[in-house]
Amino acid sequence: MIKHLLAAACAATLLAACNGDTTASSPTPTPTAQAAAADGRPFAVEEVARFAEPWAMTFLPDGRLLVTEKAGTLKLYDPERDTRGDIGGVPEVAYGGQGGFGDVVLHPRFADNGTVYVSYAEAGDGGAGAAVARATLTLDGSGGGALENVEVIWRQVPKVSGQGHYGHRIAFDRDGMLWITSGERQKFDPAQDMQANLGKIIRLNDDGSVPADNPFADRGGVAAQIWSLGHRNPLGIVFDDDGRLWAPEMGPKGGDELNLVEKGVNYGYPIVSDGEHYDGRPIPDHSTNPDYRTPVISWTPVISPAGFIIYDGGQFPEWQGNGFIGGLSSQSLVRIAFDGDSAREAERFDMGTRIREVEQGPDGAIWLLEDGSRGGEGRLMRLTPPGAGATDAGADA
C-alpha cells in the first residue's frame, strides 16, 4: 500500500536528512586550482568566481553566464573579463529550506527571440510550490539587464506546506518541447495522484500549453501535463543524442536513481523504492512489483544527485557521450557511461564539496557550481585537461 505516514517525521530537524539536499553544512575548501598529478583526477580544477548560494547556470551565445542565486537574484557573469551584473525583474521567490530561485534555461531559438525560462518556489494559498515563468532577457551596456514581459506558464498543483522537494529542473528537447521535473514536496502520495502534478515529469509546449499527444491529455486538468509519474525529487534532466530522456532522482533513505523516462510510465514512488523511510519503515523494492519501472541505476549509499549533463565537447574527447551528475552529500562528480537504454556508473571523482550544478561551457570545459549552504558562497569551477590553462595554486591555496 502507499505509504504516507512520514510527513511529520520528515519536517524541521529531519529536513536536512531527507534525500541529502541539505543546507546544513558549509562548503569544504579545496584548492583554487589543482593539477591532476596532485590528486589523481584526470582534470585540473580552477576556481573562476563565487556566488551567494548559487543553484543553476546557463551560458549565453556570447560566452557569458546567467547564474541563479537561491535567495532570488539573477547574475550575469563574464568569465573572460571577470565582471558581473544584476538582472532585474526576477519573480518574487519563497526562499527557505530547499526553496528559492531555481533553474534558468534558454529557449532553443534564444538568438532570435531572447526568451529565457526560470523556475522558482512561490508562496500561495496552502503553502508553497514551484513555478516556471518565461520572459524576454534584455541586456544593457553596463553588464546587467532585466527580465521583461514575465509570464508564469506552469505551477505545481496543489501548493502544500513545507520547504522540500520542489524539483523544478527545466529542459528542452530537439522538437522544442518544454520539460519540467516536479518533486512530490515530501508528501509521498501525490506522486501517484493524477489530480496533482507533484512527483511527475511534465511535458508542455514552449508557451505552457499542453501537447495533444501527451499520454494523459484526454483526462484534462493537470493530468494532461504529465509525461511520467511516481517520482520523488528529480533534480536533473537531459536528453541524449538519440532523444532519450534521462533523469537522476533522489531516493528516500537510500535508493537514489537514474531513470530512463518514457511516455506514460509509472516509476513507483512511494509504493516501491530501493531505499526505506527515514523512520526505518521498509519500502518494497522495485523488484517486488513489475507494474512499476525499475531504475536503470540505483545507488545505496546515495550520491544525492543534482545537476546533470551529457558531455559532447572537445576538451575531453574520451568522455563524449558520457553523463556527469553533481553529487551533494557524496561531494562528488559522477561519470555515467551509456549503452543504448542501459547505463552504469563508470567513475566517481571526489570533489571535496557539494556539487549543485554541472554545465558544459562553449569552450568544451566542464563547469561546476558548488552548493553555497545557508546563504554562503559557492564557487564556480572550471574543469579542463591537465596543463590546459588552469594555474597550479599549490596545495595550501
Coordinates of C-alpha atoms in Angstrom, one line a residue:
M1 CA 0.0 0.0 0.0
I2 CA 1.1 3.6 -0.5
K3 CA 2.9 4.9 2.5
H4 CA 2.1 8.4 3.7
L5 CA 2.9 8.5 7.4
L6 CA 6.3 10.2 7.2
A7 CA 5.1 13.8 6.8
A8 CA 5.7 14.8 10.4
A9 CA 8.9 12.8 10.7
C10 CA 10.4 14.4 7.7
A11 CA 9.9 18.0 8.8
A12 CA 12.0 20.5 10.8
T13 CA 15.1 18.7 12.1
L14 CA 14.9 15.9 9.6
L15 CA 14.6 18.2 6.6
A16 CA 18.3 18.1 6.1
A17 CA 18.4 14.3 6.2
C18 CA 15.7 13.8 3.6
N19 CA 17.5 13.0 0.4
G20 CA 20.8 14.7 1.1
D21 CA 19.7 18.0 -0.4
T22 CA 20.6 19.7 2.9
T23 CA 21.5 23.3 3.6
A24 CA 23.1 22.4 6.9
S25 CA 26.8 22.3 6.1
S26 CA 29.2 24.8 4.7
P27 CA 31.3 24.2 1.6
T28 CA 34.5 22.4 2.2
P29 CA 37.5 24.4 1.0
T30 CA 39.5 23.0 -1.9
P31 CA 42.5 24.5 -3.7
T32 CA 41.8 27.3 -6.2
A33 CA 43.3 25.1 -8.9
Q34 CA 44.8 21.7 -8.8
A35 CA 46.9 19.8 -11.3
A36 CA 45.7 16.2 -11.9
A37 CA 49.0 14.9 -10.7
A38 CA 48.3 16.2 -7.2
D39 CA 45.2 14.1 -6.6
G40 CA 44.9 11.6 -9.4
R41 CA 41.9 13.2 -11.1
P42 CA 42.2 13.5 -14.9
F43 CA 41.4 17.2 -14.9
A44 CA 42.6 20.4 -13.3
V45 CA 40.1 22.4 -11.2
E46 CA 40.1 26.2 -11.5
E47 CA 38.1 28.5 -9.2
V48 CA 36.6 31.2 -11.5
A49 CA 34.2 33.1 -9.3
R50 CA 32.0 32.9 -6.2
F51 CA 28.2 33.5 -5.9
A52 CA 25.8 33.6 -3.0
E53 CA 24.2 30.2 -2.7
P54 CA 24.1 29.5 -6.4
W55 CA 21.7 26.9 -7.8
A56 CA 21.8 26.9 -11.6
M57 CA 23.6 28.4 -14.6
T58 CA 23.4 28.6 -18.3
F59 CA 25.7 30.0 -21.0
L60 CA 24.6 32.8 -23.4
P61 CA 25.7 32.6 -27.0
D62 CA 28.4 35.2 -26.3
G63 CA 30.0 33.1 -23.6
R64 CA 28.6 35.0 -20.6
L65 CA 26.8 33.1 -17.9
L66 CA 23.4 33.5 -16.2
V67 CA 23.7 32.3 -12.6
T68 CA 20.7 31.9 -10.3
E69 CA 21.2 32.6 -6.6
K70 CA 18.7 30.8 -4.4
A71 CA 17.6 33.8 -2.4
G72 CA 16.2 35.4 -5.6
T73 CA 18.8 37.1 -7.6
L74 CA 20.0 36.5 -11.2
K75 CA 23.6 37.4 -12.1
L76 CA 25.2 38.0 -15.5
Y77 CA 28.8 36.9 -15.3
D78 CA 31.5 37.4 -17.9
P79 CA 34.3 34.8 -17.3
E80 CA 36.6 36.4 -19.8
R81 CA 36.6 39.8 -18.0
D82 CA 35.6 38.6 -14.5
T83 CA 32.8 41.1 -14.3
R84 CA 29.2 40.6 -13.1
G85 CA 26.0 42.5 -13.1
D86 CA 22.4 42.1 -11.9
I87 CA 19.4 41.0 -14.0
G88 CA 16.3 42.7 -12.7
G89 CA 12.7 41.6 -13.0
V90 CA 13.1 38.2 -11.2
P91 CA 9.8 37.0 -9.8
E92 CA 9.4 37.0 -6.0
V93 CA 10.6 33.7 -4.6
A94 CA 9.7 31.8 -1.5
Y95 CA 13.2 31.3 0.0
G96 CA 13.9 28.8 2.7
G97 CA 14.8 25.2 3.1
Q98 CA 15.2 23.7 -0.4
G99 CA 13.0 26.5 -1.8
G100 CA 14.0 29.6 -3.7
F101 CA 15.3 30.6 -7.1
G102 CA 15.9 27.5 -9.2
D103 CA 16.8 26.8 -12.8
V104 CA 17.5 29.1 -15.8
V105 CA 17.3 27.8 -19.4
L106 CA 17.4 29.5 -22.8
H107 CA 14.7 29.0 -25.4
P108 CA 16.0 26.9 -28.3
R109 CA 15.6 29.9 -30.5
F110 CA 17.0 32.4 -28.0
A111 CA 19.2 34.0 -30.6
D112 CA 16.0 35.1 -32.4
N113 CA 13.5 35.7 -29.6
G114 CA 15.7 36.4 -26.5
T115 CA 13.4 34.2 -24.4
V116 CA 14.6 32.6 -21.1
Y117 CA 12.8 30.3 -18.7
V118 CA 13.2 30.4 -14.9
S119 CA 11.9 28.2 -12.1
Y120 CA 11.4 29.2 -8.5
A121 CA 9.4 28.4 -5.4
E122 CA 6.5 30.7 -4.8
A123 CA 4.1 31.2 -1.9
G124 CA 0.3 31.0 -2.2
D125 CA -2.8 29.5 -0.7
G126 CA -2.0 26.3 1.1
G127 CA 1.7 26.9 1.3
A128 CA 4.3 26.9 -1.5
G129 CA 5.0 25.3 -4.8
A130 CA 7.3 25.5 -7.8
A131 CA 6.5 27.7 -10.7
V132 CA 8.1 28.2 -14.2
A133 CA 8.0 31.6 -16.0
R134 CA 9.2 32.8 -19.3
A135 CA 10.5 36.2 -20.1
T136 CA 12.5 38.3 -22.5
L137 CA 16.1 38.9 -21.5
T138 CA 17.1 42.4 -22.2
L139 CA 20.8 43.3 -21.6
D140 CA 22.1 46.8 -21.1
G141 CA 25.5 48.2 -21.9
S142 CA 26.7 48.1 -18.3
G143 CA 26.9 44.4 -17.8
G144 CA 23.4 43.9 -16.5
G145 CA 19.9 43.9 -17.7
A146 CA 16.3 42.8 -16.9
L147 CA 13.7 40.1 -17.4
E148 CA 10.8 41.7 -19.2
N149 CA 7.3 40.5 -20.1
V150 CA 7.5 37.9 -17.3
E151 CA 4.7 35.3 -17.7
V152 CA 4.1 32.3 -15.4
I153 CA 3.3 29.4 -17.6
W154 CA 3.3 26.5 -15.1
R155 CA 2.7 25.9 -11.4
Q156 CA 2.8 22.9 -9.1
V157 CA -0.7 21.9 -8.0
P158 CA -1.6 21.9 -5.2
K159 CA 0.5 24.2 -3.1
V160 CA 1.4 22.5 0.2
S161 CA 3.2 23.1 3.4
G162 CA 7.0 22.5 3.8
Q163 CA 10.1 23.6 2.0
G164 CA 11.4 20.5 0.4
H165 CA 11.4 18.5 -2.9
Y166 CA 10.4 21.2 -5.5
G167 CA 12.4 19.6 -8.3
H168 CA 11.8 22.3 -10.9
R169 CA 14.6 21.5 -13.3
I170 CA 13.9 22.6 -16.9
A171 CA 15.0 21.2 -20.3
F172 CA 14.0 21.5 -24.0
D173 CA 14.0 18.6 -26.4
R174 CA 15.1 18.8 -30.0
D175 CA 11.5 19.4 -31.1
G176 CA 11.2 22.5 -28.9
M177 CA 9.0 20.9 -26.2
L178 CA 9.5 22.1 -22.6
W179 CA 10.1 19.6 -19.9
I180 CA 9.9 20.2 -16.1
T181 CA 10.8 17.9 -13.2
S182 CA 8.2 18.2 -10.3
G183 CA 9.1 16.9 -6.9
E184 CA 6.5 15.4 -4.6
R185 CA 7.2 18.0 -2.0
Q186 CA 7.8 15.4 0.7
K187 CA 4.1 14.5 0.7
F188 CA 4.6 11.0 -0.8
D189 CA 1.1 10.1 -2.1
P190 CA 0.8 12.9 -4.6
A191 CA 3.4 11.2 -6.8
Q192 CA 0.7 8.6 -7.6
D193 CA -2.2 11.1 -7.7
M194 CA -3.3 12.1 -11.2
Q195 CA -5.2 15.1 -9.8
A196 CA -1.8 16.6 -8.7
N197 CA 1.3 17.3 -10.8
L198 CA 3.6 16.7 -7.9
G199 CA 6.1 13.8 -8.3
K200 CA 5.9 13.9 -12.0
I201 CA 7.8 14.7 -15.2
I202 CA 5.9 17.4 -17.1
R203 CA 5.8 18.0 -20.9
L204 CA 4.5 21.2 -22.3
N205 CA 4.6 23.3 -25.4
D206 CA 7.0 26.3 -25.1
D207 CA 4.1 28.6 -24.2
G208 CA 2.9 26.3 -21.3
S209 CA 0.0 24.8 -23.2
V210 CA -0.5 21.0 -23.2
P211 CA 0.6 18.9 -26.3
A212 CA -2.2 16.9 -27.7
D213 CA -0.1 13.7 -27.8
N214 CA 0.8 13.7 -24.1
P215 CA -0.1 10.3 -22.6
F216 CA -2.9 11.6 -20.3
A217 CA -4.1 14.6 -22.4
D218 CA -7.6 13.2 -22.7
R219 CA -8.1 13.4 -18.9
G220 CA -7.7 17.2 -18.9
G221 CA -6.6 19.3 -16.0
V222 CA -3.2 18.8 -14.5
A223 CA -3.2 15.2 -15.6
A224 CA -2.9 16.3 -19.2
Q225 CA 0.6 17.9 -18.4
I226 CA 2.0 14.6 -17.1
W227 CA 4.5 12.5 -19.1
S228 CA 5.5 10.1 -16.3
L229 CA 4.7 9.6 -12.6
G230 CA 5.9 8.0 -9.4
H231 CA 8.9 10.3 -9.0
R232 CA 10.3 11.6 -5.7
N233 CA 12.7 14.5 -6.3
P234 CA 14.3 14.6 -9.7
L235 CA 17.0 17.3 -9.7
G236 CA 18.5 16.7 -13.2
I237 CA 17.0 16.2 -16.7
V238 CA 18.8 15.8 -20.0
F239 CA 18.3 14.3 -23.5
D240 CA 20.9 12.2 -25.1
D241 CA 21.8 12.4 -28.8
D242 CA 19.2 9.8 -29.7
G243 CA 16.4 11.7 -28.0
R244 CA 16.2 9.5 -24.8
L245 CA 15.3 11.4 -21.7
W246 CA 17.3 10.7 -18.5
A247 CA 16.6 12.0 -15.0
P248 CA 18.5 11.3 -11.8
E249 CA 16.3 11.3 -8.7
M250 CA 16.9 11.5 -5.0
G251 CA 15.6 8.4 -3.2
P252 CA 14.5 8.3 0.4
K253 CA 16.9 6.8 2.9
G254 CA 18.9 5.1 0.2
G255 CA 17.9 4.2 -3.3
D256 CA 18.9 7.2 -5.4
E257 CA 18.0 6.5 -9.0
L258 CA 18.8 7.2 -12.6
N259 CA 15.7 6.7 -14.7
L260 CA 15.2 6.4 -18.5
V261 CA 12.0 8.5 -18.6
E262 CA 9.4 7.1 -21.1
K263 CA 5.9 8.1 -22.0
G264 CA 3.1 7.2 -19.5
V265 CA 5.4 5.1 -17.3
N266 CA 5.0 4.9 -13.5
Y267 CA 8.3 4.8 -11.7
G268 CA 6.7 3.6 -8.4
Y269 CA 7.4 6.1 -5.7
P270 CA 6.3 5.8 -2.8
I271 CA 4.9 2.3 -3.4
V272 CA 8.3 0.9 -4.3
S273 CA 11.8 2.1 -3.8
D274 CA 15.2 0.6 -3.3
G275 CA 15.5 2.8 -0.2
E276 CA 13.5 2.9 3.0
H277 CA 11.7 5.6 5.0
Y278 CA 13.7 7.8 7.3
D279 CA 11.9 6.4 10.4
G280 CA 13.2 3.0 9.4
R281 CA 10.0 1.5 7.9
P282 CA 10.7 -0.5 4.9
I283 CA 9.5 0.2 1.3
P284 CA 9.2 -2.8 -1.0
D285 CA 12.0 -2.8 -3.6
H286 CA 11.3 -2.2 -7.3
S287 CA 11.9 -5.9 -8.0
T288 CA 8.9 -6.9 -5.9
N289 CA 6.4 -5.3 -8.3
P290 CA 6.7 -5.5 -12.1
D291 CA 3.9 -2.9 -12.5
Y292 CA 6.5 -0.1 -11.8
R293 CA 9.6 0.7 -13.8
T294 CA 12.9 -0.3 -12.3
P295 CA 15.6 2.4 -12.3
V296 CA 18.5 1.9 -14.7
I297 CA 20.9 2.7 -11.9
S298 CA 20.2 2.6 -8.2
W299 CA 22.6 4.0 -5.6
T300 CA 22.8 2.8 -2.0
P301 CA 24.6 4.5 -0.3
V302 CA 23.2 7.5 -2.0
I303 CA 25.0 10.1 -4.1
S304 CA 22.3 12.8 -3.7
P305 CA 22.2 13.7 -7.4
A306 CA 21.8 17.3 -8.5
G307 CA 22.8 18.9 -11.9
F308 CA 23.3 16.6 -14.9
I309 CA 24.8 16.9 -18.4
I310 CA 25.7 14.6 -21.2
Y311 CA 29.0 15.8 -22.5
D312 CA 29.8 16.3 -26.2
G313 CA 32.7 18.8 -26.0
G314 CA 36.2 18.7 -27.4
Q315 CA 38.4 19.2 -24.3
F316 CA 37.7 15.6 -23.1
P317 CA 37.1 13.6 -26.3
E318 CA 37.3 10.3 -24.4
W319 CA 34.2 11.4 -22.4
Q320 CA 32.0 12.4 -25.4
G321 CA 28.5 10.8 -24.8
N322 CA 29.1 10.3 -21.1
G323 CA 26.9 11.8 -18.4
F324 CA 28.1 13.8 -15.4
I325 CA 26.0 14.1 -12.3
G326 CA 26.8 16.5 -9.4
G327 CA 26.7 14.8 -6.0
L328 CA 25.6 16.7 -2.9
S329 CA 26.1 14.5 0.1
S330 CA 28.6 12.4 -1.8
Q331 CA 30.6 15.6 -2.6
S332 CA 31.4 14.1 -6.0
L333 CA 31.2 14.3 -9.7
V334 CA 29.8 11.0 -11.0
R335 CA 30.6 9.9 -14.6
I336 CA 27.9 7.8 -16.3
A337 CA 28.6 5.5 -19.3
F338 CA 25.6 4.8 -21.6
D339 CA 24.9 1.8 -23.8
G340 CA 21.6 2.4 -25.6
D341 CA 18.9 2.1 -22.9
S342 CA 21.3 0.9 -20.2
A343 CA 23.8 2.9 -18.1
R344 CA 26.3 2.4 -15.4
E345 CA 28.5 4.4 -13.1
A346 CA 31.8 4.5 -14.8
E347 CA 33.8 6.6 -12.4
R348 CA 33.4 8.9 -9.4
F349 CA 35.6 11.9 -8.7
D350 CA 35.9 13.2 -5.1
M351 CA 35.4 17.0 -5.3
G352 CA 35.6 17.5 -1.5
T353 CA 32.5 19.7 -1.6
R354 CA 28.8 19.5 -2.5
I355 CA 28.2 19.9 -6.3
R356 CA 24.9 21.6 -7.1
E357 CA 25.2 22.2 -10.8
V358 CA 27.0 20.9 -13.8
E359 CA 27.2 22.6 -17.3
Q360 CA 29.3 22.3 -20.4
G361 CA 30.8 25.5 -21.5
P362 CA 31.2 26.8 -25.1
D363 CA 34.9 26.1 -24.6
G364 CA 34.3 22.4 -24.1
A365 CA 35.2 22.6 -20.4
I366 CA 33.0 21.2 -17.7
W367 CA 31.8 23.9 -15.3
L368 CA 30.5 23.2 -11.8
L369 CA 28.7 25.2 -9.1
E370 CA 29.5 24.4 -5.5
D371 CA 26.5 24.4 -3.2
G372 CA 26.6 27.5 -1.1
S373 CA 24.8 26.3 2.1
R374 CA 22.9 28.6 4.5
G375 CA 23.3 31.6 2.2
G376 CA 27.0 31.2 2.0
E377 CA 29.2 31.5 -1.1
G378 CA 29.6 28.7 -3.6
R379 CA 32.3 28.6 -6.2
L380 CA 32.1 28.5 -9.9
M381 CA 34.7 26.0 -11.0
R382 CA 36.1 25.1 -14.4
L383 CA 37.4 21.6 -15.2
T384 CA 40.0 21.3 -18.0
P385 CA 42.6 18.7 -19.0
P386 CA 45.8 18.9 -17.0
G387 CA 48.0 21.6 -18.4
A388 CA 45.2 23.2 -20.5
G389 CA 45.3 26.6 -18.8
A390 CA 44.4 26.3 -15.1
T391 CA 47.1 27.5 -12.8
D392 CA 48.5 25.3 -10.1
A393 CA 48.0 27.4 -6.9
G394 CA 49.7 24.9 -4.7
A395 CA 48.3 22.6 -2.0
D396 CA 47.6 25.3 0.6
A397 CA 45.9 27.8 -1.7

